[in-house]
GROMACS .gro file of N, CA and C in nm:
model
  153
    1UNK      N    1  11.757   6.228   5.996
    1UNK     CA    2  11.824   6.339   6.060
    1UNK      C    3  11.823   6.323   6.212
    2UNK      N    4  11.712   6.273   6.263
    2UNK     CA    5  11.701   6.257   6.408
    2UNK      C    6  11.808   6.162   6.462
    3UNK      N    7  11.822   6.048   6.401
    3UNK     CA    8  11.920   5.950   6.449
    3UNK      C    9  12.062   6.005   6.444
    4UNK      N   10  12.091   6.081   6.341
    4UNK     CA   11  12.226   6.134   6.321
    4UNK      C   12  12.256   6.249   6.417
    5UNK      N   13  12.166   6.348   6.423
    5UNK     CA   14  12.194   6.469   6.500
    5UNK      C   15  12.153   6.461   6.647
    6UNK      N   16  12.043   6.396   6.677
    6UNK     CA   17  11.995   6.395   6.814
    6UNK      C   18  12.034   6.270   6.892
    7UNK      N   19  12.040   6.157   6.823
    7UNK     CA   20  12.081   6.034   6.890
    7UNK      C   21  12.231   6.010   6.878
    8UNK      N   22  12.297   6.084   6.789
    8UNK     CA   23  12.441   6.075   6.776
    8UNK      C   24  12.492   5.950   6.706
    9UNK      N   25  12.406   5.884   6.629
    9UNK     CA   26  12.449   5.764   6.558
    9UNK      C   27  12.532   5.801   6.435
   10UNK      N   28  12.627   5.717   6.404
   10UNK     CA   29  12.708   5.736   6.284
   10UNK      C   30  12.631   5.684   6.163
   11UNK      N   31  12.682   5.714   6.045
   11UNK     CA   32  12.620   5.665   5.922
   11UNK      C   33  12.615   5.513   5.924
   12UNK      N   34  12.722   5.451   5.967
   12UNK     CA   35  12.728   5.304   5.972
   12UNK      C   36  12.623   5.250   6.070
   13UNK      N   37  12.612   5.311   6.186
   13UNK     CA   38  12.514   5.266   6.286
   13UNK      C   39  12.371   5.282   6.236
   14UNK      N   40  12.344   5.391   6.167
   14UNK     CA   41  12.210   5.413   6.112
   14UNK      C   42  12.180   5.308   6.006
   15UNK      N   43  12.278   5.282   5.921
   15UNK     CA   44  12.260   5.181   5.816
   15UNK      C   45  12.227   5.045   5.877
   16UNK      N   46  12.298   5.008   5.981
   16UNK     CA   47  12.272   4.880   6.047
   16UNK      C   48  12.135   4.879   6.114
   17UNK      N   49  12.099   4.988   6.179
   17UNK     CA   50  11.970   4.997   6.248
   17UNK      C   51  11.853   4.986   6.151
   18UNK      N   52  11.865   5.052   6.036
   18UNK     CA   53  11.756   5.055   5.939
   18UNK      C   54  11.767   4.945   5.833
   19UNK      N   55  11.874   4.868   5.840
   19UNK     CA   56  11.899   4.761   5.742
   19UNK      C   57  11.903   4.814   5.599
   20UNK      N   58  11.977   4.924   5.582
   20UNK     CA   59  11.997   4.982   5.449
   20UNK      C   60  12.145   5.010   5.431
   21UNK      N   61  12.186   5.040   5.310
   21UNK     CA   62  12.326   5.068   5.282
   21UNK      C   63  12.370   5.205   5.332
   22UNK      N   64  12.501   5.219   5.351
   22UNK     CA   65  12.556   5.346   5.397
   22UNK      C   66  12.530   5.459   5.298
   23UNK      N   67  12.542   5.429   5.169
   23UNK     CA   68  12.517   5.532   5.067
   23UNK      C   69  12.372   5.579   5.071
   24UNK      N   70  12.282   5.488   5.102
   24UNK     CA   71  12.141   5.523   5.115
   24UNK      C   72  12.121   5.618   5.233
   25UNK      N   73  12.189   5.591   5.343
   25UNK     CA   74  12.181   5.679   5.461
   25UNK      C   75  12.233   5.818   5.424
   26UNK      N   76  12.346   5.824   5.356
   26UNK     CA   77  12.405   5.952   5.317
   26UNK      C   78  12.309   6.030   5.227
   27UNK      N   79  12.246   5.960   5.134
   27UNK     CA   80  12.150   6.025   5.044
   27UNK      C   81  12.031   6.080   5.121
   28UNK      N   82  11.982   6.000   5.215
   28UNK     CA   83  11.867   6.044   5.294
   28UNK      C   84  11.902   6.163   5.383
   29UNK      N   85  12.022   6.164   5.439
   29UNK     CA   86  12.066   6.278   5.519
   29UNK      C   87  12.075   6.404   5.432
   30UNK      N   88  12.131   6.389   5.313
   30UNK     CA   89  12.143   6.502   5.221
   30UNK      C   90  12.006   6.558   5.184
   31UNK      N   91  11.915   6.468   5.145
   31UNK     CA   92  11.780   6.512   5.106
   31UNK      C   93  11.704   6.571   5.225
   32UNK      N   94  11.723   6.514   5.342
   32UNK     CA   95  11.657   6.566   5.461
   32UNK      C   96  11.704   6.705   5.496
   33UNK      N   97  11.836   6.728   5.489
   33UNK     CA   98  11.891   6.861   5.515
   33UNK      C   99  11.839   6.962   5.414
   34UNK      N  100  11.835   6.921   5.288
   34UNK     CA  101  11.789   7.009   5.181
   34UNK      C  102  11.642   7.048   5.203
   35UNK      N  103  11.560   6.950   5.237
   35UNK     CA  104  11.419   6.976   5.261
   35UNK      C  105  11.400   7.067   5.382
   36UNK      N  106  11.473   7.042   5.488
   36UNK     CA  107  11.464   7.124   5.608
   36UNK      C  108  11.506   7.268   5.578
   37UNK      N  109  11.611   7.284   5.498
   37UNK     CA  110  11.658   7.416   5.459
   37UNK      C  111  11.550   7.494   5.384
   38UNK      N  112  11.480   7.428   5.292
   38UNK     CA  113  11.376   7.496   5.215
   38UNK      C  114  11.257   7.532   5.304
   39UNK      N  115  11.232   7.453   5.404
   39UNK     CA  116  11.122   7.482   5.497
   39UNK      C  117  11.158   7.601   5.586
   40UNK      N  118  11.282   7.606   5.632
   40UNK     CA  119  11.323   7.709   5.727
   40UNK      C  120  11.362   7.842   5.662
   41UNK      N  121  11.404   7.842   5.537
   41UNK     CA  122  11.452   7.965   5.475
   41UNK      C  123  11.351   8.079   5.473
   42UNK      N  124  11.227   8.058   5.432
   42UNK     CA  125  11.134   8.172   5.431
   42UNK      C  126  11.118   8.238   5.568
   43UNK      N  127  11.110   8.158   5.672
   43UNK     CA  128  11.096   8.211   5.807
   43UNK      C  129  11.222   8.284   5.850
   44UNK      N  130  11.338   8.230   5.815
   44UNK     CA  131  11.465   8.291   5.851
   44UNK      C  132  11.481   8.426   5.783
   45UNK      N  133  11.438   8.437   5.660
   45UNK     CA  134  11.447   8.564   5.587
   45UNK      C  135  11.362   8.671   5.654
   46UNK      N  136  11.245   8.632   5.702
   46UNK     CA  137  11.157   8.728   5.770
   46UNK      C  138  11.223   8.783   5.895
   47UNK      N  139  11.296   8.698   5.965
   47UNK     CA  140  11.358   8.738   6.091
   47UNK      C  141  11.498   8.796   6.071
   48UNK      N  142  11.547   8.799   5.946
   48UNK     CA  143  11.678   8.855   5.918
   48UNK      C  144  11.794   8.765   5.953
   49UNK      N  145  11.769   8.636   5.970
   49UNK     CA  146  11.875   8.543   6.004
   49UNK      C  147  11.958   8.510   5.881
   50UNK      N  148  11.891   8.488   5.769
   50UNK     CA  149  11.959   8.455   5.644
   50UNK      C  150  11.941   8.571   5.547
   51UNK      N  151  12.049   8.612   5.485
   51UNK     CA  152  12.041   8.723   5.388
   51UNK      C  153  12.004   8.673   5.252
   0.00000   0.00000   0.00000
């Protein structure tokens, strides 16, 4: 997630940097977003950000 959102690398650039396939990068981004969402949801509900 860091390379994609904060460093601005594309999926292709991340794949080349980590020496993995593009589909693997996409899967990792998906799983990372999902995990981050589950971590942040309880706190967001307390603050009324997410209904």
